[in-house]
mmCIF file of C-alpha atoms in Angstrom:
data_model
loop_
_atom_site.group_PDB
_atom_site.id
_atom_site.type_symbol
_atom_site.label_atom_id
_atom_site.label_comp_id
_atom_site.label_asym_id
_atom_site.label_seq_id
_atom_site.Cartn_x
_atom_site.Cartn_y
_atom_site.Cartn_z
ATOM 1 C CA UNK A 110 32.004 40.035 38.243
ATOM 2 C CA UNK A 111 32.191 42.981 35.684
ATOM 3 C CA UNK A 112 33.659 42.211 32.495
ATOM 4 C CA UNK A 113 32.977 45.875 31.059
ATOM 5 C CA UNK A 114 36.552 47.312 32.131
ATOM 6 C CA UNK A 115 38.268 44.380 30.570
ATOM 7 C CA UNK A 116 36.357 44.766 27.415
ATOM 8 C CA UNK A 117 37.119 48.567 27.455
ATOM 9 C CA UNK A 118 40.811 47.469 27.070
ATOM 10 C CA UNK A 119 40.450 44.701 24.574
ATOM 11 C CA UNK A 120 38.440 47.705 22.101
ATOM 12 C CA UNK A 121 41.840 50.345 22.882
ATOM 13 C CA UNK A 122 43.351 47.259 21.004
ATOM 14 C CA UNK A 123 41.351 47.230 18.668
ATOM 15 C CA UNK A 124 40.357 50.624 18.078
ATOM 16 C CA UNK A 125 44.358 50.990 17.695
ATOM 17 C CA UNK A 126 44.743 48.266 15.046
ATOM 18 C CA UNK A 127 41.870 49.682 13.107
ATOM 19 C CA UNK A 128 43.734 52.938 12.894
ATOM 20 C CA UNK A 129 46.970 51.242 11.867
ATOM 21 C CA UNK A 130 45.171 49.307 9.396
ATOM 22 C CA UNK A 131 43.637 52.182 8.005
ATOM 23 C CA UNK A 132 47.721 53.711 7.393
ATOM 24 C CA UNK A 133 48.512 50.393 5.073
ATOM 25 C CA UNK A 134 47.961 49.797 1.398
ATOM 26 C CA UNK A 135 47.251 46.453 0.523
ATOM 27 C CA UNK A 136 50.151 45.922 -1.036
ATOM 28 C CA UNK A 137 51.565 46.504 2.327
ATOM 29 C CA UNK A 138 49.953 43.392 3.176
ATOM 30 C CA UNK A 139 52.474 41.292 1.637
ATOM 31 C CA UNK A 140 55.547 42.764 3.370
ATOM 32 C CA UNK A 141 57.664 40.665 5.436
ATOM 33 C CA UNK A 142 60.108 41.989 7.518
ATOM 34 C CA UNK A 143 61.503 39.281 8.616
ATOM 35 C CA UNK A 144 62.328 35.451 6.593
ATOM 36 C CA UNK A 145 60.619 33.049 7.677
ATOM 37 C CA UNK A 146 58.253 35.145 9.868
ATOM 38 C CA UNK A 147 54.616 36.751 8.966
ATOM 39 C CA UNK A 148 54.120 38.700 7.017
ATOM 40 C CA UNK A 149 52.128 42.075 7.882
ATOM 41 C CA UNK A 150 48.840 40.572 6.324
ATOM 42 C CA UNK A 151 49.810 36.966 8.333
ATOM 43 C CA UNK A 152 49.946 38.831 11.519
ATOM 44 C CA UNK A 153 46.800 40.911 10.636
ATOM 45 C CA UNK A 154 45.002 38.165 10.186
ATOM 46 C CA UNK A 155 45.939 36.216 13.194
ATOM 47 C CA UNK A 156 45.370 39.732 15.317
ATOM 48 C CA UNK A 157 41.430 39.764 13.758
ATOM 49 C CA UNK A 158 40.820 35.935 14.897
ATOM 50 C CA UNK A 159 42.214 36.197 18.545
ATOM 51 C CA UNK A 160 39.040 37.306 20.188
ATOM 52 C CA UNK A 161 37.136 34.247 18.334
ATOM 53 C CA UNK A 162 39.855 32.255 17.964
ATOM 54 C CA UNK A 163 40.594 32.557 22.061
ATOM 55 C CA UNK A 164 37.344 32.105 22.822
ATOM 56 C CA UNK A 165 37.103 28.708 21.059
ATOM 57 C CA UNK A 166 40.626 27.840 23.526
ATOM 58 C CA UNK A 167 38.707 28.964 26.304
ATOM 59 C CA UNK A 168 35.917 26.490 25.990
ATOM 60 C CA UNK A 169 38.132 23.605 25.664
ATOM 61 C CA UNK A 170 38.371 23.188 21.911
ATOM 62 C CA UNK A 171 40.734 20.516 20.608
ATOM 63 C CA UNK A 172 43.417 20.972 18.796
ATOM 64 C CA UNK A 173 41.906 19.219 15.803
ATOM 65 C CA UNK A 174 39.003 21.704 16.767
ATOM 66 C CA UNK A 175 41.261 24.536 16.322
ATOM 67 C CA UNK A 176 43.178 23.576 13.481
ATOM 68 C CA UNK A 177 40.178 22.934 11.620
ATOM 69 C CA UNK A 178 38.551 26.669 13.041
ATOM 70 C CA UNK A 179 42.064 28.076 11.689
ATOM 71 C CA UNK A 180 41.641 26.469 8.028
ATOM 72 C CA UNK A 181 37.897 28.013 7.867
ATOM 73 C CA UNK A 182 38.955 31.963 8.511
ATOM 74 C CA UNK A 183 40.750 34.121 5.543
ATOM 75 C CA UNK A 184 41.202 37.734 5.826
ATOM 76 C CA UNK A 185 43.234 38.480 3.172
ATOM 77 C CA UNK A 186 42.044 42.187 2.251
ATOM 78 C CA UNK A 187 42.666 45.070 4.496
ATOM 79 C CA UNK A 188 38.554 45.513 4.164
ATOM 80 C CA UNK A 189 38.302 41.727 5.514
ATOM 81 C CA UNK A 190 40.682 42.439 8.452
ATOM 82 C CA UNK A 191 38.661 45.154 9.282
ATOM 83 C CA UNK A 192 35.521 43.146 9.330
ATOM 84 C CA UNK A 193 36.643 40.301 10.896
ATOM 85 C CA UNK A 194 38.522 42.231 13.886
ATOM 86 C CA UNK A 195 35.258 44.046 14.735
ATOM 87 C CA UNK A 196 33.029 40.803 13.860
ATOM 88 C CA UNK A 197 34.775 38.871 16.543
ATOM 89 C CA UNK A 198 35.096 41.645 19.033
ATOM 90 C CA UNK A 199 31.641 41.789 19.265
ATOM 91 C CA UNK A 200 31.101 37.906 19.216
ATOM 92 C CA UNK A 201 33.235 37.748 22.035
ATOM 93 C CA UNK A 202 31.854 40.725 24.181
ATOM 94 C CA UNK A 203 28.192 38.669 23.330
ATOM 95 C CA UNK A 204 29.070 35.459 24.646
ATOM 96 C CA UNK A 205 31.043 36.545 27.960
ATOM 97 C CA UNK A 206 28.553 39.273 28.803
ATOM 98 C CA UNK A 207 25.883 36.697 28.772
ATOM 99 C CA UNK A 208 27.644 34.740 31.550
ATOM 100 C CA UNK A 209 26.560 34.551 34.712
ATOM 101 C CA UNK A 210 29.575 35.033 37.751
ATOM 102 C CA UNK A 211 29.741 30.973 38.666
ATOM 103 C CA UNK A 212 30.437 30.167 35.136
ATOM 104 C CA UNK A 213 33.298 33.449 34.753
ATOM 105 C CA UNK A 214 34.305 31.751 38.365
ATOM 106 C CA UNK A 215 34.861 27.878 36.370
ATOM 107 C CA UNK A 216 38.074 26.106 34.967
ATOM 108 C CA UNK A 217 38.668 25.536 32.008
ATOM 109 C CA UNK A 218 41.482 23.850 30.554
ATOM 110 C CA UNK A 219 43.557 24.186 27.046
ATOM 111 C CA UNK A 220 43.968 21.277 24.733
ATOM 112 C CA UNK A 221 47.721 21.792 25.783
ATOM 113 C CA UNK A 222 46.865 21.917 29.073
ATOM 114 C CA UNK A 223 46.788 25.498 30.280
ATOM 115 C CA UNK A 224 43.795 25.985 33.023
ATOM 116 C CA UNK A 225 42.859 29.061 33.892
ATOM 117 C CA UNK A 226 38.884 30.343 35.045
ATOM 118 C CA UNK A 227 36.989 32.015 32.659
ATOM 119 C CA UNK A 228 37.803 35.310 33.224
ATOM 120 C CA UNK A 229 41.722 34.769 33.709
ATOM 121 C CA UNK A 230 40.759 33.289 30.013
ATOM 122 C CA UNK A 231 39.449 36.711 28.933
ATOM 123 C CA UNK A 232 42.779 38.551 30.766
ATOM 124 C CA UNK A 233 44.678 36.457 29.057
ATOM 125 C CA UNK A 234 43.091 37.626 25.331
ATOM 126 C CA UNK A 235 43.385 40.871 26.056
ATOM 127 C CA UNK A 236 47.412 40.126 27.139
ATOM 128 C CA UNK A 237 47.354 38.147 23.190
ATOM 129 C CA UNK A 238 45.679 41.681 21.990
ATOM 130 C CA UNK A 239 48.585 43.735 23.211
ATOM 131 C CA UNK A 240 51.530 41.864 22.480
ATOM 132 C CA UNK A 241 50.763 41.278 18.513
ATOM 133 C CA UNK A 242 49.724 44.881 18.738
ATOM 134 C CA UNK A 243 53.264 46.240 19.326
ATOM 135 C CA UNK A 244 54.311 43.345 17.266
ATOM 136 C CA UNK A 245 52.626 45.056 14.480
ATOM 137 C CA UNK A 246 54.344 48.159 15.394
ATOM 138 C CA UNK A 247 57.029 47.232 15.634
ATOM 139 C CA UNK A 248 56.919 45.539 12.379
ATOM 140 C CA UNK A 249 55.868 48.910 10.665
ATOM 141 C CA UNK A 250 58.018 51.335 12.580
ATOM 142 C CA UNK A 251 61.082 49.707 12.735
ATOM 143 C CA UNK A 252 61.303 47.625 9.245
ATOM 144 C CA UNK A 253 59.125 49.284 7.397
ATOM 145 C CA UNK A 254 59.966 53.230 7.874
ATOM 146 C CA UNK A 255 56.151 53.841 8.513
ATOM 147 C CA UNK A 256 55.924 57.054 10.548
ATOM 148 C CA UNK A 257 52.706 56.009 12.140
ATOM 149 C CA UNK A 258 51.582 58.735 14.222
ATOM 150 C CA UNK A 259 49.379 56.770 16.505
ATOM 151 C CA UNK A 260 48.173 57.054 20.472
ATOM 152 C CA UNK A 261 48.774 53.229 21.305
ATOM 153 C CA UNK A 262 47.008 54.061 24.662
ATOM 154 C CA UNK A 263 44.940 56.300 26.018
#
């Protein structure tokens, strides 16, 4: 089963989110649209962990698992974000492109319960990718003013 394809879409995401990044200040960072919702640098962050963050999910993690994974990753710096996005990119592109078709083939299940195979797994990160993505647009377009300027896909 080729993975390549999928990964080409998952680094559109992220290509695009490095070039929206690279519009912000970092006081931008600390914008929030909305009360009681993330702020730009919240969402940022979350975006830059999905890949790693997903992957942990993926390979039946538990929620204390997870929660503890969460309190151990800060990107708080648009150079951070940057770092981290790309970091776990590439961690994730490493540890499915080692996997042999059998294993992309295998169930796994959520610690909520979700079970999906493998690679409906990876589908479903690059479905995570995209909708925080326009999120993020959103966010900057339509409550911030920003005039991005940006190909969203290719």
């Amino acid at each position: 089963m080729n993975c390549l394809p999928v990964f080409h879409q998952i680094e559109v995401a992220v290509k695009t989110v490095l070039e929206i990044i690279d519009t912000l200040e970092e006081d931008d960072l600390q914008k929030r649209p909305t009360p009681n919702k993330h702020s730009i640098g919240e969402l940022l962050e979350h975006i830059a962990i999905i890949c790693e963050a997903d992957w942990h999910i993926s390979n039946e993690a538990t929620q204390e698992e997870m929660e503890h994974f969460y309190s151990t990753v800060s990107y708080k710096t648009i150079d951070s974000i940057k770092h981290g996005l790309l970091t776990n990119f590439e961690s994730l592109k490493n540890h499915y492109l080692t996997l042999p078709e059998e294993v992309l083939l295998s169930k796994t299940t959520s610690y909520w319960g979700l079970t999906y195979t493998r690679y409906e797994w990876l589908l479903e990160i690059v479905a995570h990718m995209y909708h925080h993505r326009g999120q993020l647009h959103a966010m900057l377009v339509y409550c911030c003013n920003k005039d991005l300027k940006i190909l969203m896909f290719e």
